[in-house]
mmCIF file of C-alpha atoms in Angstrom:
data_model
loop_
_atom_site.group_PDB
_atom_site.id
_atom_site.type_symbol
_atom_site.label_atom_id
_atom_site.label_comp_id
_atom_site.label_asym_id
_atom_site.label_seq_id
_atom_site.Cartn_x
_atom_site.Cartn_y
_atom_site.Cartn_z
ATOM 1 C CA UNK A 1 12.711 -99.573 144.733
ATOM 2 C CA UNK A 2 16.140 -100.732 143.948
ATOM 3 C CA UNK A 3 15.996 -103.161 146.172
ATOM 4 C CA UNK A 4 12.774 -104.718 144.896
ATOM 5 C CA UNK A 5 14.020 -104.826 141.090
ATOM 6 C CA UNK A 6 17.184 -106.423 142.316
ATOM 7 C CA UNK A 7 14.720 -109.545 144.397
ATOM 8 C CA UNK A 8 12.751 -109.599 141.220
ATOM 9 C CA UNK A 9 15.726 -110.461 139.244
ATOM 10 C CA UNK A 10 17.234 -112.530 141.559
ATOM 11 C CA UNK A 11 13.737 -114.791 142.204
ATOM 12 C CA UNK A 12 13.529 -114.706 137.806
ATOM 13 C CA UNK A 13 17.231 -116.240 137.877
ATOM 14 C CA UNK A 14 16.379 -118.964 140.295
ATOM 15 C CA UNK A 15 12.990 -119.538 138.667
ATOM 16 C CA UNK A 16 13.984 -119.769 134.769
ATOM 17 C CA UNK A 17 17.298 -121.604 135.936
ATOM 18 C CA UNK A 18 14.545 -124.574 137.203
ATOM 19 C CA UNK A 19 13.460 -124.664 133.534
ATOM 20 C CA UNK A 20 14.982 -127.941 131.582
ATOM 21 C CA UNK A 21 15.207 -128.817 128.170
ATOM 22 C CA UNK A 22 12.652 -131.590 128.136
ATOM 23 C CA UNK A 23 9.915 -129.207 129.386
ATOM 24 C CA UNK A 24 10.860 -126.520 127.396
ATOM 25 C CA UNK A 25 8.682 -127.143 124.541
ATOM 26 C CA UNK A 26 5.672 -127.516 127.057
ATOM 27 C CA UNK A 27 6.408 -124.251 128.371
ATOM 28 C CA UNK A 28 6.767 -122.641 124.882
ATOM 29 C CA UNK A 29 3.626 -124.652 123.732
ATOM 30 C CA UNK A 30 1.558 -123.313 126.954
ATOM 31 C CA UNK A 31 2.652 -119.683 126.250
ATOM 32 C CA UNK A 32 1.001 -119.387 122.416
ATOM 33 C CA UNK A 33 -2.008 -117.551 122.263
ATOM 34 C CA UNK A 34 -3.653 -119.968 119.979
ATOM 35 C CA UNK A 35 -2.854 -123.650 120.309
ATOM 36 C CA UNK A 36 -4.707 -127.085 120.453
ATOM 37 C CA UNK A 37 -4.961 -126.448 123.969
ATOM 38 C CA UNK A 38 -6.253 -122.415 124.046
ATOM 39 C CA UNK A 39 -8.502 -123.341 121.003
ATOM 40 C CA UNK A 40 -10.524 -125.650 122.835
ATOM 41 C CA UNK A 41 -10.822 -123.930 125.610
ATOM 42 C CA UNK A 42 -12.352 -120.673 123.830
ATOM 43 C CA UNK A 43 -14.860 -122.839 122.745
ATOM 44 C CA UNK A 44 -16.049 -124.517 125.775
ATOM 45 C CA UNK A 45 -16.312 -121.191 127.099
ATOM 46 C CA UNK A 46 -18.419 -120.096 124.241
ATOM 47 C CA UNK A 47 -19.935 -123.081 124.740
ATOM 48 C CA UNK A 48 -21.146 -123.039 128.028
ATOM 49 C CA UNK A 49 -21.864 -119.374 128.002
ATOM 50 C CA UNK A 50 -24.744 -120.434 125.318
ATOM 51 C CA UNK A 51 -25.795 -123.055 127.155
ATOM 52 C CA UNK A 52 -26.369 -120.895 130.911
ATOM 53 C CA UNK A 53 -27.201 -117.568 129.000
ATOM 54 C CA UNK A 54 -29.050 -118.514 125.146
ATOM 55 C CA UNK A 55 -27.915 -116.954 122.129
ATOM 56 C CA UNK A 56 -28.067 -113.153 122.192
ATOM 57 C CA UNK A 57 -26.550 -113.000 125.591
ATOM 58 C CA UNK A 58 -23.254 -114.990 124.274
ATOM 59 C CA UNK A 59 -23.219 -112.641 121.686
ATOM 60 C CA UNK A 60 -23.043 -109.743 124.511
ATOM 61 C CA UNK A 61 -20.198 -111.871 126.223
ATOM 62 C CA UNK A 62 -18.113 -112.052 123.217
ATOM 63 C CA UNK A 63 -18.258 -108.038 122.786
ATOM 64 C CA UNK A 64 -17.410 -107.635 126.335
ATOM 65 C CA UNK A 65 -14.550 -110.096 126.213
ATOM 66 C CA UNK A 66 -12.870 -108.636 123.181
ATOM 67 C CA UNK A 67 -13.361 -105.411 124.820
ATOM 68 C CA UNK A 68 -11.747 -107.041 128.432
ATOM 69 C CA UNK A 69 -8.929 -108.064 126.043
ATOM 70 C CA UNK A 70 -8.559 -105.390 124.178
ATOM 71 C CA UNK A 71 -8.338 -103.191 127.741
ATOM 72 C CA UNK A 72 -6.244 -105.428 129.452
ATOM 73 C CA UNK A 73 -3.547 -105.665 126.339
ATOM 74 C CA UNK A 74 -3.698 -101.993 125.784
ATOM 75 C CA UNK A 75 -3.189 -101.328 129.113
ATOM 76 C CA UNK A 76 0.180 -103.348 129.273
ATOM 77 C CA UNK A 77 1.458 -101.732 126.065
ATOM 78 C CA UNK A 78 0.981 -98.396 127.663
ATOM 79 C CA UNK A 79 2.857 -99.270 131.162
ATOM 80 C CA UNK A 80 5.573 -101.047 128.674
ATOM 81 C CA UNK A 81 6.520 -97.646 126.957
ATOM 82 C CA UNK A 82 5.680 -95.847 129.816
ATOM 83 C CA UNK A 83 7.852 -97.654 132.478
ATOM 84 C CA UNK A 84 10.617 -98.412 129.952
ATOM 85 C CA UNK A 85 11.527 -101.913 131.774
ATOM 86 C CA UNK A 86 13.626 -103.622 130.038
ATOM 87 C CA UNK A 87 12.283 -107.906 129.363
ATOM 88 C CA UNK A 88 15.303 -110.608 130.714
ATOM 89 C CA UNK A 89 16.599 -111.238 127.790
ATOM 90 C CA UNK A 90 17.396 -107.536 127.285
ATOM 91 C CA UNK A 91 18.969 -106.715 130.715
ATOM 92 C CA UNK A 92 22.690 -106.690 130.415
ATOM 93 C CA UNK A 93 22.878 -107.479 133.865
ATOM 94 C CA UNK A 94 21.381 -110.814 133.564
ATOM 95 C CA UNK A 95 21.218 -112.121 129.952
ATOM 96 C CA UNK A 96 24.384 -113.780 129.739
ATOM 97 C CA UNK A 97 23.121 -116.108 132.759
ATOM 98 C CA UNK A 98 19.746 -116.480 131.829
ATOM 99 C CA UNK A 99 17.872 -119.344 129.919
ATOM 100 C CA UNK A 100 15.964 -117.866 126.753
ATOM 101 C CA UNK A 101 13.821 -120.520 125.789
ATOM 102 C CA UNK A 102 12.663 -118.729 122.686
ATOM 103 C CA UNK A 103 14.355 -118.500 119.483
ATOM 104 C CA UNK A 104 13.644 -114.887 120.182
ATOM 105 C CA UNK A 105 13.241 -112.116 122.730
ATOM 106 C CA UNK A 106 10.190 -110.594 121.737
ATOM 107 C CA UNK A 107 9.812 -106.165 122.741
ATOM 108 C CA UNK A 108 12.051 -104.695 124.469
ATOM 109 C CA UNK A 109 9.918 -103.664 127.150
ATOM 110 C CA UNK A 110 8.527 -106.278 129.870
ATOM 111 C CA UNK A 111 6.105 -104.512 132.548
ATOM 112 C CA UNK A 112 3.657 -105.724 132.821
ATOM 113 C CA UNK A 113 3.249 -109.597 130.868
ATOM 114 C CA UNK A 114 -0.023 -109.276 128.499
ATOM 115 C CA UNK A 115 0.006 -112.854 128.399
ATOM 116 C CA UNK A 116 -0.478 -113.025 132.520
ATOM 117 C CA UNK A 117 -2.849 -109.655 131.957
ATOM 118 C CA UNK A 118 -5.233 -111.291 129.126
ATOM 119 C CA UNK A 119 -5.259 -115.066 130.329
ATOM 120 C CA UNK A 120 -5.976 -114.333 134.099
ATOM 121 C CA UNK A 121 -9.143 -111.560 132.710
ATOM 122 C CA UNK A 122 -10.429 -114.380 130.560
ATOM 123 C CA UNK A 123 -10.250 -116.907 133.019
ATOM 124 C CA UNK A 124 -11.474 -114.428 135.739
ATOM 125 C CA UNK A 125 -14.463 -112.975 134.139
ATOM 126 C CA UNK A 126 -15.897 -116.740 133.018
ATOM 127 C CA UNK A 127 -15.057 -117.632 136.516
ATOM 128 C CA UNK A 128 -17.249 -114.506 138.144
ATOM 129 C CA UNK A 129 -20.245 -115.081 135.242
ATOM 130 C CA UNK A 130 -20.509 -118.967 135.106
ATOM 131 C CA UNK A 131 -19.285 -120.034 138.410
ATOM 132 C CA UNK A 132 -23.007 -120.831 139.847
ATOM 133 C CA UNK A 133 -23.307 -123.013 137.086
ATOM 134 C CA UNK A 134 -20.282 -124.531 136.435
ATOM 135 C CA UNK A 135 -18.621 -125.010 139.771
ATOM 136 C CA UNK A 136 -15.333 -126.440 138.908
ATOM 137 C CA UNK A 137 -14.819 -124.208 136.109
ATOM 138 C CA UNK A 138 -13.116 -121.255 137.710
ATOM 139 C CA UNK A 139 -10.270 -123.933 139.292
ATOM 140 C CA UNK A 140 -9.681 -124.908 136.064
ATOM 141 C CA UNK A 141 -9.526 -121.796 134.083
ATOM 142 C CA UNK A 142 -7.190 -120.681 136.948
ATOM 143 C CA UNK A 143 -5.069 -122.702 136.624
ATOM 144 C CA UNK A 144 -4.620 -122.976 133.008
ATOM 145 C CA UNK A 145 -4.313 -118.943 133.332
ATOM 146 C CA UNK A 146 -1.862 -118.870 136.205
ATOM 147 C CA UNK A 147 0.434 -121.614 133.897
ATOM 148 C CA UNK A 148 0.319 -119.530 130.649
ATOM 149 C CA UNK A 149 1.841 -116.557 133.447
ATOM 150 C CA UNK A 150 4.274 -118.730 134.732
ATOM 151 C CA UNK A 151 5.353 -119.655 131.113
ATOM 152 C CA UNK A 152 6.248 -116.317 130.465
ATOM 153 C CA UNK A 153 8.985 -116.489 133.642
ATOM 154 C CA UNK A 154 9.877 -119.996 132.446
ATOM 155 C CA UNK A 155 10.702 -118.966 129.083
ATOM 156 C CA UNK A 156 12.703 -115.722 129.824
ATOM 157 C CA UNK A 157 10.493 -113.410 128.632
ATOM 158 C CA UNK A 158 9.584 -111.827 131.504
ATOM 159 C CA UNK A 159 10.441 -111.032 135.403
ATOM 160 C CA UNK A 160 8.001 -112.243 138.215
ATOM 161 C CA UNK A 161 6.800 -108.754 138.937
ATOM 162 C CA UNK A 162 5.618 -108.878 135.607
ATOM 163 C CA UNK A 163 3.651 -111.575 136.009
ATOM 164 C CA UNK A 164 2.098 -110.689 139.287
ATOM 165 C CA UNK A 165 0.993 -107.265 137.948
ATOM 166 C CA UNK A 166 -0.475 -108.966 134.948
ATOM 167 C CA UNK A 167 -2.130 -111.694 137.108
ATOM 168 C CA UNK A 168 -3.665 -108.463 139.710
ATOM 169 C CA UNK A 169 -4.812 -106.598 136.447
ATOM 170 C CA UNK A 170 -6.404 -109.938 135.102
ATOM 171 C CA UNK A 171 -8.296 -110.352 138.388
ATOM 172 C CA UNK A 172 -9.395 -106.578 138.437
ATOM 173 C CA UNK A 173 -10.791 -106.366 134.880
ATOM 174 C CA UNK A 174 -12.064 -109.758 134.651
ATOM 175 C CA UNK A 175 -14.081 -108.679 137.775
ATOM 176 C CA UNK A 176 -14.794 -105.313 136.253
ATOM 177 C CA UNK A 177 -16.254 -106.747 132.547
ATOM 178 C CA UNK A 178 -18.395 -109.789 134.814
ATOM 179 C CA UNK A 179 -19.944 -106.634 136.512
ATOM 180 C CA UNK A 180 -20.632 -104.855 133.426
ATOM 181 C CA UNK A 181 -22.376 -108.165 131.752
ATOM 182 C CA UNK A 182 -24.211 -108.472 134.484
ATOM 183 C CA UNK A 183 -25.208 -104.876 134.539
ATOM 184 C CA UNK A 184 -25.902 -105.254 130.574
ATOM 185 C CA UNK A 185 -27.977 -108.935 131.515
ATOM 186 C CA UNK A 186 -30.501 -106.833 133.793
ATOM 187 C CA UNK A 187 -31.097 -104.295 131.117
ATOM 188 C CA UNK A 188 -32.288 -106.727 128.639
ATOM 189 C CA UNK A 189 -34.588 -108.523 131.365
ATOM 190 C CA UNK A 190 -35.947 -104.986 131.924
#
């Protein structure tokens, strides 16, 4: 296990050392939760879920994605106190050769990344529910998910392990809450 914490920190070094000043306040810019690029996006989705699906079953989607949210943050916050790993910037071992882009560190605890967790669910279970319809759509909300993850290595916020458990528990509820729409979809055809 030792041995795996040490790669991680040593593939975060090499990855946050790529980061340069001139990209930095993409980086930072991608990372926000709300921004004129998330904003948008929320409401194509809402969008396009009211075009393939009407009215009430939007309504459904929005329950079942603040409830995917709500899991998948949650969730983090538990294996953050419960694991006790401590984010980059924190690490004595490492924070005096690090690049914090922020102007600060954020908790003190890093596994797993919420960000990676929330953005890969949301782009995951519009990906599993509209994907017939929209076929390009789950590249591009893939994408934009996997670059708000990477922004969280970029900045110095968080180690890659982070990242790649967020991104696995993304996939895995995102899959989980599609089912469960779809579930809730047949009951109100019944």
């Amino acid at each position: 296990m030792e041995e795996l914490i040490q790669l991680d920190k040593e593939l975060f070094l090499y990855l946050n050392g790529l980061g340069t000043k001139s990209w930095d306040g993409f980086w930072m810019y991608l990372s926000r939760t709300l921004s004129f690029v998330t904003i948008p996006i929320y409401i194509l989705l809402l969008f396009l879920s009211f075009k393939a699906f009407g009215l009430k079953k939007t309504g459904i989607i929005v329950i079942i994605v603040a409830l995917l949210i709500t899991t998948t943050d949650q969730l983090s916050n538990f294996f953050k106190y419960g694991i006790g790993r401590l984010r980059p910037c924190y690490d004595l071992e490492i924070q005096d050769v690090m690049r914090l882009v922020k102007s600060y560190c954020g908790g003190k605890f890093s596994y797993f990344s919420a960000h990676a967790a929330n953005s890969v669910a949301l782009a995951a279970f519009f990906s599993f529910t509209l994907s017939k319809k929209y076929r390009p759509l789950p590249y591009f909300l893939m994408a934009w998910a996997l670059m708000v993850s990477y922004s969280r290595i970029y900045i110095g916020v968080h180690f890659p392990l982070d990242v790649v458990t967020g991104v696995f528990v993304g996939i895995l509820f995102g899959w989980v809450y599609a089912k469960l729409f779809i579930f809730a979809q047949r009951k109100l055809k019944a």
